[in-house]
Amino acid sequence: MSAAQLLVVLDGTIVNIALPSAQRALGMSDGNRQWAITAYALAFGGLLLIGGRVSGALGHRRTFLVALVGFAVSSALGGAAVDPLMLFGARALQGVFAAVLAPAGLSLLTATFTHPRERGRAFGVFAAVGAAGSAVGLIAGGLLAEYATWRWCLFINVPIALLAVLGVRRVPADRPLGDRGRLDVAGALLSLTGFAAVVYAFDRAEPLGWGSAEVLVLLAAGAVLLAAFVAVEVRTPHPLLPMRVLAHRVRAGAFVAITLMFVAMFGFYLFMSYYTQTVLGYSPVQAGLTLIINAVGALAGSLLIAGKLHGRLPPALLIVAGLLTAAAGMLILTRLTATSTHVFALFLVPALMLTGLGLGCVMPPTASLVTEGMRGHDIGAASAAYNAAQQLGAALGTALLNTLAASATAAYLTSHQHSLPDAATVHGYTTALTIAFAILLTAACVASATPE
């Protein structure tokens, strides 16, 4: 299950660093290259809720196995791509299978480990992989692009998926829930188009700006479609996403916490990659390896802290502590300047470690809370909604914080016309990271106000 989670999270970032090499090899235009990233994000985010329903209807174990094989095949197709269209199609197909794989894996985890101590350890391991996966994707992408070929950023999924397939025999079998009334076709279409519109709007906001007509239309359309989705789900007898999954206050608090955590963290990953390469002059591999500190922190937070303390401390306490720890890491980076000395030891190491620890402490209790007490189709729906929250948070964080950084950089250059370009760049990063710090504090306030 954790290997499958690694695949899903890894592919959200591993292609990013290798994209320039893929662009040169396949002759992609600058205007089209982002589809290697966007095709995966749109299919994954748009189909998650449908994937949760499919998993429940066919059986989580069977769905998990089929999705693993499909993910491996689509990864192999992407690695063997001979033109941009083949790569984009394979990335979209990866997203389709990931949208089924992610809720099936979390649903199996929830159904398999029910004893409190076992559940804490299991969610600790599972969340550790998820928390470290994004950083590992950036590291692996840099190493593979520099020392092998960009194609291995996709081929690497095949052996991981096959190992997970071999492990499926150790997973207890479950029974398909069977037909539960007519398929919620209206809900499926509205969730697909609504999520896709919002995620694509976030993606287009980076190059076009938040005031662009295209971005505003996409956001408005996405909001209307998702509002219509909620209205349909409230009224239909067999909803794709029962509103009771979101209406529970503790569960809703967990959804808000993980969404805001991902908003802050994915902007953080972006700036760490930019800062280390454009200001400090690191190579892509060196920049990626720097993130090992964050991955180690995430593993420690998930396994040594959250996993062991599950059931001994209230989940809200772990979530608040994790959010405040990550916020402390962000706060350190807001003190950066273009002339800061001993940057690696005084700024990067503590910031990367604290943000990793924070993320590792937040993911296990939130994943456990959103699925706790769920039965039947609700397990798949809650698992899918949890992954959708992460996906939306990551897309929003990357676009929002990057736009804020670019605006702050431009404003600094206008008001400090004789300043060095690096000073303006770092000012943009620290401005955006200050917003990320505020987002994490807001998330901590929400989590602390949510009753047990």
Tab-separated table of C-alpha atoms in Angstrom:
chain	number	residue	atom	x	y	z
A	1	MET	CA	0.000	0.000	0.000
A	2	SER	CA	2.852	2.370	0.820
A	3	ALA	CA	4.607	1.523	-2.463
A	4	ALA	CA	1.431	2.480	-4.302
A	5	GLN	CA	1.236	5.723	-2.305
A	6	LEU	CA	4.843	6.437	-3.298
A	7	LEU	CA	3.935	6.032	-6.974
A	8	VAL	CA	1.024	8.456	-6.731
A	9	VAL	CA	2.955	11.161	-4.865
A	10	LEU	CA	6.236	10.638	-6.720
A	11	ASP	CA	4.675	11.283	-10.095
A	12	GLY	CA	3.357	14.627	-8.951
A	13	THR	CA	6.928	16.000	-8.898
A	14	ILE	CA	9.439	13.619	-10.533
A	15	VAL	CA	8.777	14.830	-14.075
A	16	ASN	CA	9.219	18.519	-13.156
A	17	ILE	CA	13.019	18.575	-13.089
A	18	ALA	CA	13.308	16.269	-16.123
A	19	LEU	CA	10.877	18.325	-18.219
A	20	PRO	CA	13.527	20.447	-20.010
A	21	SER	CA	15.286	17.284	-21.209
A	22	ALA	CA	11.994	15.751	-22.351
A	23	GLN	CA	11.104	18.968	-24.154
A	24	ARG	CA	14.341	18.908	-26.156
A	25	ALA	CA	14.078	15.195	-26.954
A	26	LEU	CA	10.460	15.267	-28.155
A	27	GLY	CA	10.393	18.762	-29.669
A	28	MET	CA	7.746	20.163	-27.338
A	29	SER	CA	6.890	23.838	-27.677
A	30	ASP	CA	7.149	26.166	-24.685
A	31	GLY	CA	3.386	26.640	-24.819
A	32	ASN	CA	2.612	22.917	-24.685
A	33	ARG	CA	5.278	21.533	-22.359
A	34	GLN	CA	3.226	22.127	-19.203
A	35	TRP	CA	0.787	19.433	-20.355
A	36	ALA	CA	3.319	16.820	-19.229
A	37	ILE	CA	2.495	18.020	-15.705
A	38	THR	CA	-1.069	19.269	-16.162
A	39	ALA	CA	-2.423	16.131	-17.885
A	40	TYR	CA	-1.567	14.050	-14.815
A	41	ALA	CA	-2.907	16.618	-12.355
A	42	LEU	CA	-6.219	17.091	-14.191
A	43	ALA	CA	-6.949	13.385	-14.586
A	44	PHE	CA	-5.898	12.604	-11.028
A	45	GLY	CA	-7.770	15.440	-9.346
A	46	GLY	CA	-10.848	15.241	-11.548
A	47	LEU	CA	-11.434	11.499	-11.224
A	48	LEU	CA	-10.626	10.901	-7.545
A	49	LEU	CA	-14.204	10.852	-6.296
A	50	ILE	CA	-15.222	8.525	-9.108
A	51	GLY	CA	-12.205	6.354	-8.287
A	52	GLY	CA	-13.372	6.082	-4.686
A	53	ARG	CA	-16.795	4.846	-5.796
A	54	VAL	CA	-15.288	2.350	-8.269
A	55	SER	CA	-13.033	0.988	-5.532
A	56	GLY	CA	-15.979	0.318	-3.249
A	57	ALA	CA	-18.154	-1.201	-5.955
A	58	LEU	CA	-15.522	-3.608	-7.331
A	59	GLY	CA	-13.707	-4.339	-4.074
A	60	HIS	CA	-10.726	-2.357	-2.794
A	61	ARG	CA	-8.195	-5.192	-3.206
A	62	ARG	CA	-9.218	-6.019	-6.777
A	63	THR	CA	-9.336	-2.350	-7.756
A	64	PHE	CA	-5.941	-1.783	-6.127
A	65	LEU	CA	-4.361	-4.576	-8.182
A	66	VAL	CA	-5.887	-3.456	-11.499
A	67	ALA	CA	-4.842	0.156	-10.862
A	68	LEU	CA	-1.257	-0.885	-10.066
A	69	VAL	CA	-0.943	-2.791	-13.334
A	70	GLY	CA	-2.557	0.068	-15.265
A	71	PHE	CA	-0.214	2.595	-13.672
A	72	ALA	CA	2.812	0.487	-14.610
A	73	VAL	CA	1.656	0.118	-18.235
A	74	SER	CA	0.895	3.824	-18.650
A	75	SER	CA	4.291	4.710	-17.110
A	76	ALA	CA	6.036	2.418	-19.599
A	77	LEU	CA	4.117	4.069	-22.454
A	78	GLY	CA	5.184	7.513	-21.243
A	79	GLY	CA	8.824	6.476	-20.966
A	80	ALA	CA	8.722	5.102	-24.513
A	81	ALA	CA	6.995	8.209	-25.941
A	82	VAL	CA	8.117	9.197	-29.432
A	83	ASP	CA	6.248	12.496	-29.612
A	84	PRO	CA	4.613	14.997	-27.233
A	85	LEU	CA	1.081	13.687	-27.808
A	86	MET	CA	2.078	10.178	-26.724
A	87	LEU	CA	3.715	11.545	-23.569
A	88	PHE	CA	0.721	13.735	-22.687
A	89	GLY	CA	-1.689	10.839	-23.251
A	90	ALA	CA	0.390	8.501	-21.087
A	91	ARG	CA	0.569	11.092	-18.304
A	92	ALA	CA	-3.229	11.500	-18.426
A	93	LEU	CA	-3.618	7.717	-18.280
A	94	GLN	CA	-1.303	7.652	-15.251
A	95	GLY	CA	-3.597	10.186	-13.611
A	96	VAL	CA	-6.659	8.019	-14.336
A	97	PHE	CA	-5.137	4.973	-12.637
A	98	ALA	CA	-3.725	7.088	-9.793
A	99	ALA	CA	-7.249	8.398	-9.132
A	100	VAL	CA	-8.363	4.823	-8.527
A	101	LEU	CA	-5.166	3.627	-6.829
A	102	ALA	CA	-4.990	6.328	-4.138
A	103	PRO	CA	-8.458	5.847	-2.563
A	104	ALA	CA	-8.234	2.059	-2.932
A	105	GLY	CA	-4.928	2.014	-1.027
A	106	LEU	CA	-6.132	4.222	1.804
A	107	SER	CA	-9.403	2.275	2.027
A	108	LEU	CA	-7.494	-1.020	2.312
A	109	LEU	CA	-5.292	0.458	5.016
A	110	THR	CA	-8.341	1.611	6.971
A	111	ALA	CA	-10.098	-1.757	6.690
A	112	THR	CA	-7.006	-3.857	7.427
A	113	PHE	CA	-5.592	-2.129	10.519
A	114	THR	CA	-8.268	-1.580	13.141
A	115	HIS	CA	-6.424	-2.058	16.450
A	116	PRO	CA	-5.374	1.386	17.784
A	117	ARG	CA	-1.636	0.628	18.107
A	118	GLU	CA	-1.460	-1.196	14.763
A	119	ARG	CA	-3.466	1.581	13.145
A	120	GLY	CA	-1.053	4.213	14.449
A	121	ARG	CA	1.984	2.373	13.108
A	122	ALA	CA	0.337	1.616	9.760
A	123	PHE	CA	-0.778	5.187	9.177
A	124	GLY	CA	2.650	6.383	10.312
A	125	VAL	CA	4.391	4.299	7.640
A	126	PHE	CA	1.817	5.143	4.978
A	127	ALA	CA	1.954	8.865	5.728
A	128	ALA	CA	5.758	8.841	5.925
A	129	VAL	CA	5.894	7.670	2.335
A	130	GLY	CA	3.349	10.289	1.299
A	131	ALA	CA	5.087	13.082	3.195
A	132	ALA	CA	8.548	12.256	1.849
A	133	GLY	CA	7.359	11.287	-1.638
A	134	SER	CA	7.250	14.796	-3.108
A	135	ALA	CA	10.803	15.549	-1.981
A	136	VAL	CA	11.960	12.120	-3.155
A	137	GLY	CA	10.379	12.846	-6.556
A	138	LEU	CA	12.427	16.010	-6.957
A	139	ILE	CA	15.610	14.210	-5.851
A	140	ALA	CA	15.016	11.209	-8.118
A	141	GLY	CA	14.046	13.442	-11.042
A	142	GLY	CA	17.325	15.366	-10.802
A	143	LEU	CA	19.474	12.251	-10.465
A	144	LEU	CA	17.778	10.354	-13.286
A	145	ALA	CA	17.753	13.337	-15.652
A	146	GLU	CA	21.461	14.015	-15.111
A	147	TYR	CA	22.909	10.491	-14.906
A	148	ALA	CA	20.465	8.401	-16.952
A	149	THR	CA	17.718	9.865	-19.149
A	150	TRP	CA	14.435	11.670	-18.560
A	151	ARG	CA	12.633	8.497	-19.707
A	152	TRP	CA	13.664	6.739	-16.503
A	153	CYS	CA	11.593	9.254	-14.548
A	154	LEU	CA	8.655	7.255	-15.912
A	155	PHE	CA	10.236	3.816	-16.311
A	156	ILE	CA	11.168	3.799	-12.600
A	157	ASN	CA	7.475	3.371	-11.775
A	158	VAL	CA	7.345	-0.055	-13.440
A	159	PRO	CA	9.544	-2.028	-10.988
A	160	ILE	CA	7.973	-0.233	-8.003
A	161	ALA	CA	4.479	-1.116	-9.243
A	162	LEU	CA	5.446	-4.732	-9.930
A	163	LEU	CA	6.891	-5.114	-6.426
A	164	ALA	CA	3.629	-3.750	-5.036
A	165	VAL	CA	1.689	-6.234	-7.203
A	166	LEU	CA	3.703	-9.085	-5.667
A	167	GLY	CA	2.814	-7.770	-2.226
A	168	VAL	CA	-0.937	-7.693	-2.924
A	169	ARG	CA	-1.180	-11.392	-2.033
A	170	ARG	CA	-0.392	-10.382	1.566
A	171	VAL	CA	-3.355	-7.979	1.627
A	172	PRO	CA	-6.521	-9.516	3.126
A	173	ALA	CA	-9.276	-9.980	0.578
A	174	ASP	CA	-12.404	-7.855	0.851
A	175	ARG	CA	-15.838	-8.242	-0.628
A	176	PRO	CA	-17.135	-5.887	-3.306
A	177	LEU	CA	-19.948	-3.760	-1.957
A	178	GLY	CA	-21.874	-4.386	-5.131
A	179	ASP	CA	-24.518	-2.175	-6.624
A	180	ARG	CA	-25.873	0.500	-4.346
A	181	GLY	CA	-28.534	1.946	-6.531
A	182	ARG	CA	-28.043	3.813	-9.777
A	183	LEU	CA	-24.696	5.427	-10.481
A	184	ASP	CA	-24.650	9.110	-9.570
A	185	VAL	CA	-23.952	10.203	-13.156
A	186	ALA	CA	-24.700	13.882	-12.533
A	187	GLY	CA	-22.413	13.926	-9.500
A	188	ALA	CA	-19.657	12.153	-11.432
A	189	LEU	CA	-19.777	14.640	-14.315
A	190	LEU	CA	-19.986	17.687	-12.056
A	191	SER	CA	-17.110	16.538	-9.823
A	192	LEU	CA	-14.941	15.710	-12.844
A	193	THR	CA	-15.515	19.015	-14.644
A	194	GLY	CA	-15.515	21.097	-11.450
A	195	PHE	CA	-12.245	19.734	-10.061
A	196	ALA	CA	-10.616	19.829	-13.486
A	197	ALA	CA	-11.643	23.474	-14.023
A	198	VAL	CA	-10.288	24.577	-10.641
A	199	VAL	CA	-6.996	22.662	-10.976
A	200	TYR	CA	-6.488	23.970	-14.525
A	201	ALA	CA	-7.248	27.518	-13.369
A	202	PHE	CA	-4.545	27.210	-10.712
A	203	ASP	CA	-2.146	25.887	-13.344
A	204	ARG	CA	-2.873	28.722	-15.781
A	205	ALA	CA	-2.606	31.365	-13.047
A	206	GLU	CA	1.173	30.879	-12.954
A	207	PRO	CA	1.923	32.131	-16.497
A	208	LEU	CA	-1.146	34.361	-16.985
A	209	GLY	CA	-1.706	35.894	-13.535
A	210	TRP	CA	-4.784	35.751	-11.312
A	211	GLY	CA	-6.412	38.693	-13.084
A	212	SER	CA	-6.410	36.945	-16.466
A	213	ALA	CA	-9.843	36.527	-18.066
A	214	GLU	CA	-9.115	32.864	-18.783
A	215	VAL	CA	-8.198	32.167	-15.150
A	216	LEU	CA	-11.209	34.059	-13.777
A	217	VAL	CA	-13.611	32.258	-16.116
A	218	LEU	CA	-12.138	28.867	-15.180
A	219	LEU	CA	-12.352	29.660	-11.459
A	220	ALA	CA	-15.927	30.889	-11.766
A	221	ALA	CA	-16.916	27.839	-13.815
A	222	GLY	CA	-15.219	25.517	-11.327
A	223	ALA	CA	-16.953	27.171	-8.375
A	224	VAL	CA	-20.368	26.936	-10.052
A	225	LEU	CA	-19.834	23.300	-11.036
A	226	LEU	CA	-18.682	22.293	-7.548
A	227	ALA	CA	-21.587	24.162	-5.961
A	228	ALA	CA	-23.922	22.285	-8.300
A	229	PHE	CA	-22.141	19.056	-7.322
A	230	VAL	CA	-22.865	19.701	-3.635
A	231	ALA	CA	-26.508	20.493	-4.424
A	232	VAL	CA	-26.850	17.222	-6.355
A	233	GLU	CA	-25.117	15.165	-3.658
A	234	VAL	CA	-27.468	16.496	-0.969
A	235	ARG	CA	-30.527	15.416	-2.936
A	236	THR	CA	-29.528	12.178	-4.662
A	237	PRO	CA	-30.325	8.926	-2.790
A	238	HIS	CA	-26.969	7.329	-3.687
A	239	PRO	CA	-24.393	10.157	-3.767
A	240	LEU	CA	-20.844	9.866	-5.050
A	241	LEU	CA	-19.674	11.828	-1.997
A	242	PRO	CA	-22.145	11.631	0.921
A	243	MET	CA	-22.195	15.005	2.650
A	244	ARG	CA	-21.943	13.257	6.025
A	245	VAL	CA	-18.300	12.582	5.136
A	246	LEU	CA	-17.621	16.332	5.142
A	247	ALA	CA	-20.250	17.475	7.648
A	248	HIS	CA	-18.583	15.836	10.667
A	249	ARG	CA	-16.697	18.673	12.401
A	250	VAL	CA	-13.583	16.711	13.370
A	251	ARG	CA	-13.312	15.212	9.898
A	252	ALA	CA	-13.870	18.616	8.291
A	253	GLY	CA	-11.093	20.079	10.438
A	254	ALA	CA	-8.730	17.348	9.232
A	255	PHE	CA	-9.627	18.129	5.598
A	256	VAL	CA	-8.936	21.847	6.118
A	257	ALA	CA	-5.641	21.124	7.892
A	258	ILE	CA	-4.237	18.854	5.169
A	259	THR	CA	-5.393	21.169	2.367
A	260	LEU	CA	-3.718	24.237	3.878
A	261	MET	CA	-0.622	22.190	4.733
A	262	PHE	CA	-0.235	21.233	1.079
A	263	VAL	CA	-0.845	24.827	-0.077
A	264	ALA	CA	2.110	25.954	2.029
A	265	MET	CA	4.399	22.978	1.415
A	266	PHE	CA	4.173	22.831	-2.377
A	267	GLY	CA	5.023	26.520	-2.617
A	268	PHE	CA	7.912	25.779	-0.246
A	269	TYR	CA	9.241	22.977	-2.482
A	270	LEU	CA	9.068	25.275	-5.506
A	271	PHE	CA	11.055	28.049	-3.802
A	272	MET	CA	13.670	25.671	-2.425
A	273	SER	CA	14.286	24.404	-5.950
A	274	TYR	CA	14.477	27.935	-7.400
A	275	TYR	CA	16.517	29.455	-4.567
A	276	THR	CA	19.169	26.753	-4.431
A	277	GLN	CA	19.656	26.780	-8.206
A	278	THR	CA	19.230	30.442	-9.211
A	279	VAL	CA	20.693	32.165	-6.145
A	280	LEU	CA	23.096	29.628	-4.618
A	281	GLY	CA	24.127	28.172	-7.981
A	282	TYR	CA	23.414	24.512	-7.127
A	283	SER	CA	23.036	21.991	-9.932
A	284	PRO	CA	19.640	20.262	-10.266
A	285	VAL	CA	21.096	17.196	-8.543
A	286	GLN	CA	22.540	19.247	-5.681
A	287	ALA	CA	19.237	21.097	-5.316
A	288	GLY	CA	17.358	17.811	-5.210
A	289	LEU	CA	19.752	16.233	-2.715
A	290	THR	CA	19.289	19.204	-0.389
A	291	LEU	CA	15.678	18.084	0.006
A	292	ILE	CA	16.845	14.811	1.572
A	293	ILE	CA	16.877	16.747	4.854
A	294	ASN	CA	13.161	17.457	4.412
A	295	ALA	CA	12.434	13.831	3.526
A	296	VAL	CA	14.322	12.597	6.619
A	297	GLY	CA	12.343	15.039	8.766
A	298	ALA	CA	9.073	13.804	7.268
A	299	LEU	CA	10.002	10.181	7.931
A	300	ALA	CA	10.958	10.987	11.524
A	301	GLY	CA	7.761	12.949	12.111
A	302	SER	CA	5.538	10.201	10.703
A	303	LEU	CA	7.259	7.135	12.146
A	304	LEU	CA	8.903	8.256	15.374
A	305	ILE	CA	6.403	10.853	16.540
A	306	ALA	CA	2.923	10.620	15.003
A	307	GLY	CA	2.993	6.845	14.438
A	308	LYS	CA	4.069	6.066	18.002
A	309	LEU	CA	1.857	8.636	19.713
A	310	HIS	CA	-1.306	7.633	17.844
A	311	GLY	CA	-3.939	6.739	20.440
A	312	ARG	CA	-1.894	8.185	23.286
A	313	LEU	CA	-2.459	11.850	22.426
A	314	PRO	CA	-5.508	13.526	20.874
A	315	PRO	CA	-5.108	13.699	17.065
A	316	ALA	CA	-5.811	17.452	17.116
A	317	LEU	CA	-2.803	17.973	19.381
A	318	LEU	CA	-0.496	16.194	16.930
A	319	ILE	CA	-1.948	18.149	14.001
A	320	VAL	CA	-1.566	21.535	15.712
A	321	ALA	CA	1.979	20.688	16.857
A	322	GLY	CA	2.906	19.627	13.321
A	323	LEU	CA	1.478	22.756	11.734
A	324	LEU	CA	3.295	25.019	14.219
A	325	THR	CA	6.563	23.123	13.668
A	326	ALA	CA	6.279	23.560	9.899
A	327	ALA	CA	5.386	27.232	10.416
A	328	ALA	CA	8.592	27.684	12.434
A	329	GLY	CA	10.553	26.301	9.480
A	330	MET	CA	8.868	28.745	7.119
A	331	LEU	CA	9.560	31.625	9.513
A	332	ILE	CA	13.294	30.919	9.429
A	333	LEU	CA	13.351	31.309	5.653
A	334	THR	CA	11.552	34.657	5.764
A	335	ARG	CA	14.771	36.069	7.269
A	336	LEU	CA	16.818	35.229	4.175
A	337	THR	CA	18.560	37.987	2.218
A	338	ALA	CA	20.647	37.881	-0.928
A	339	THR	CA	23.748	38.462	1.214
A	340	SER	CA	22.976	35.968	3.986
A	341	THR	CA	26.063	34.043	5.097
A	342	HIS	CA	26.244	30.364	6.097
A	343	VAL	CA	22.908	29.873	4.359
A	344	PHE	CA	22.972	26.078	4.336
A	345	ALA	CA	23.704	25.606	8.060
A	346	LEU	CA	21.784	28.545	9.502
A	347	PHE	CA	18.723	28.621	7.237
A	348	LEU	CA	18.245	25.614	4.959
A	349	VAL	CA	19.023	22.770	7.383
A	350	PRO	CA	16.710	23.888	10.217
A	351	ALA	CA	13.969	25.022	7.816
A	352	LEU	CA	13.991	21.778	5.828
A	353	MET	CA	14.078	19.654	8.988
A	354	LEU	CA	11.273	21.548	10.742
A	355	THR	CA	8.962	21.590	7.706
A	356	GLY	CA	9.588	17.874	7.191
A	357	LEU	CA	8.851	17.072	10.838
A	358	GLY	CA	5.698	19.176	10.688
A	359	LEU	CA	4.396	17.493	7.552
A	360	GLY	CA	5.204	14.086	9.015
A	361	CYS	CA	3.241	14.875	12.180
A	362	VAL	CA	0.187	16.172	10.295
A	363	MET	CA	-0.367	13.461	7.692
A	364	PRO	CA	-0.920	10.320	9.854
A	365	PRO	CA	-3.572	11.792	12.191
A	366	THR	CA	-5.418	13.567	9.366
A	367	ALA	CA	-5.461	10.412	7.214
A	368	SER	CA	-6.706	8.410	10.185
A	369	LEU	CA	-9.358	10.954	11.199
A	370	VAL	CA	-10.969	11.298	7.775
A	371	THR	CA	-11.493	7.532	7.468
A	372	GLU	CA	-12.191	6.640	11.105
A	373	GLY	CA	-15.655	5.197	11.666
A	374	MET	CA	-16.408	4.993	7.937
A	375	ARG	CA	-18.276	1.982	6.562
A	376	GLY	CA	-19.138	0.643	3.125
A	377	HIS	CA	-18.904	3.095	0.226
A	378	ASP	CA	-18.141	5.901	2.676
A	379	ILE	CA	-14.576	4.560	3.152
A	380	GLY	CA	-13.799	4.991	-0.541
A	381	ALA	CA	-15.514	8.382	-0.645
A	382	ALA	CA	-13.593	9.672	2.390
A	383	SER	CA	-10.287	8.322	1.026
A	384	ALA	CA	-10.918	9.951	-2.346
A	385	ALA	CA	-11.878	13.271	-0.755
A	386	TYR	CA	-8.686	13.206	1.338
A	387	ASN	CA	-6.530	12.748	-1.761
A	388	ALA	CA	-8.546	15.405	-3.611
A	389	ALA	CA	-7.877	17.867	-0.778
A	390	GLN	CA	-4.145	17.245	-1.106
A	391	GLN	CA	-4.275	17.621	-4.883
A	392	LEU	CA	-6.179	20.900	-4.751
A	393	GLY	CA	-3.881	22.226	-2.027
A	394	ALA	CA	-0.757	21.373	-4.013
A	395	ALA	CA	-2.092	22.966	-7.211
A	396	LEU	CA	-3.252	26.113	-5.412
A	397	GLY	CA	-0.041	26.458	-3.391
A	398	THR	CA	2.234	26.195	-6.413
A	399	ALA	CA	0.251	28.743	-8.425
A	400	LEU	CA	-0.665	31.175	-5.643
A	401	LEU	CA	2.733	31.448	-3.966
A	402	ASN	CA	4.624	31.562	-7.257
A	403	THR	CA	2.409	34.436	-8.440
A	404	LEU	CA	2.892	36.306	-5.158
A	405	ALA	CA	6.655	35.860	-5.388
A	406	ALA	CA	6.743	37.140	-8.976
A	407	SER	CA	4.639	40.192	-8.082
A	408	ALA	CA	6.803	41.005	-5.044
A	409	THR	CA	9.965	40.650	-7.138
A	410	ALA	CA	8.624	43.014	-9.814
A	411	ALA	CA	7.549	45.576	-7.213
A	412	TYR	CA	10.973	45.437	-5.534
A	413	LEU	CA	12.762	46.021	-8.832
A	414	THR	CA	10.535	49.038	-9.531
A	415	SER	CA	11.205	50.629	-6.131
A	416	HIS	CA	14.895	49.609	-5.945
A	417	GLN	CA	16.078	50.247	-9.472
A	418	HIS	CA	19.784	49.943	-8.636
A	419	SER	CA	19.524	46.772	-6.570
A	420	LEU	CA	20.967	43.419	-7.609
A	421	PRO	CA	18.578	40.967	-9.315
A	422	ASP	CA	19.228	38.360	-6.600
A	423	ALA	CA	18.033	40.790	-3.933
A	424	ALA	CA	14.714	41.214	-5.741
A	425	THR	CA	14.380	37.474	-6.291
A	426	VAL	CA	15.004	36.634	-2.637
A	427	HIS	CA	12.582	39.373	-1.573
A	428	GLY	CA	9.916	37.712	-3.729
A	429	TYR	CA	10.601	34.316	-2.163
A	430	THR	CA	10.527	35.612	1.414
A	431	THR	CA	7.291	37.506	0.746
A	432	ALA	CA	5.594	34.350	-0.523
A	433	LEU	CA	7.029	32.271	2.331
A	434	THR	CA	5.634	34.801	4.801
A	435	ILE	CA	2.192	34.079	3.319
A	436	ALA	CA	2.909	30.335	3.623
A	437	PHE	CA	3.793	30.911	7.291
A	438	ALA	CA	0.455	32.721	7.810
A	439	ILE	CA	-1.415	29.880	6.063
A	440	LEU	CA	0.106	27.322	8.423
A	441	LEU	CA	-0.798	29.449	11.462
A	442	THR	CA	-4.370	29.712	10.149
A	443	ALA	CA	-4.507	25.949	9.731
A	444	ALA	CA	-3.254	25.495	13.307
A	445	CYS	CA	-5.984	27.830	14.602
A	446	VAL	CA	-8.663	25.880	12.709
A	447	ALA	CA	-7.319	22.536	13.990
A	448	SER	CA	-7.133	23.767	17.578
A	449	ALA	CA	-10.730	25.031	17.411
A	450	THR	CA	-12.070	21.698	16.124
A	451	PRO	CA	-13.606	19.671	18.964
A	452	GLU	CA	-12.600	16.062	19.521
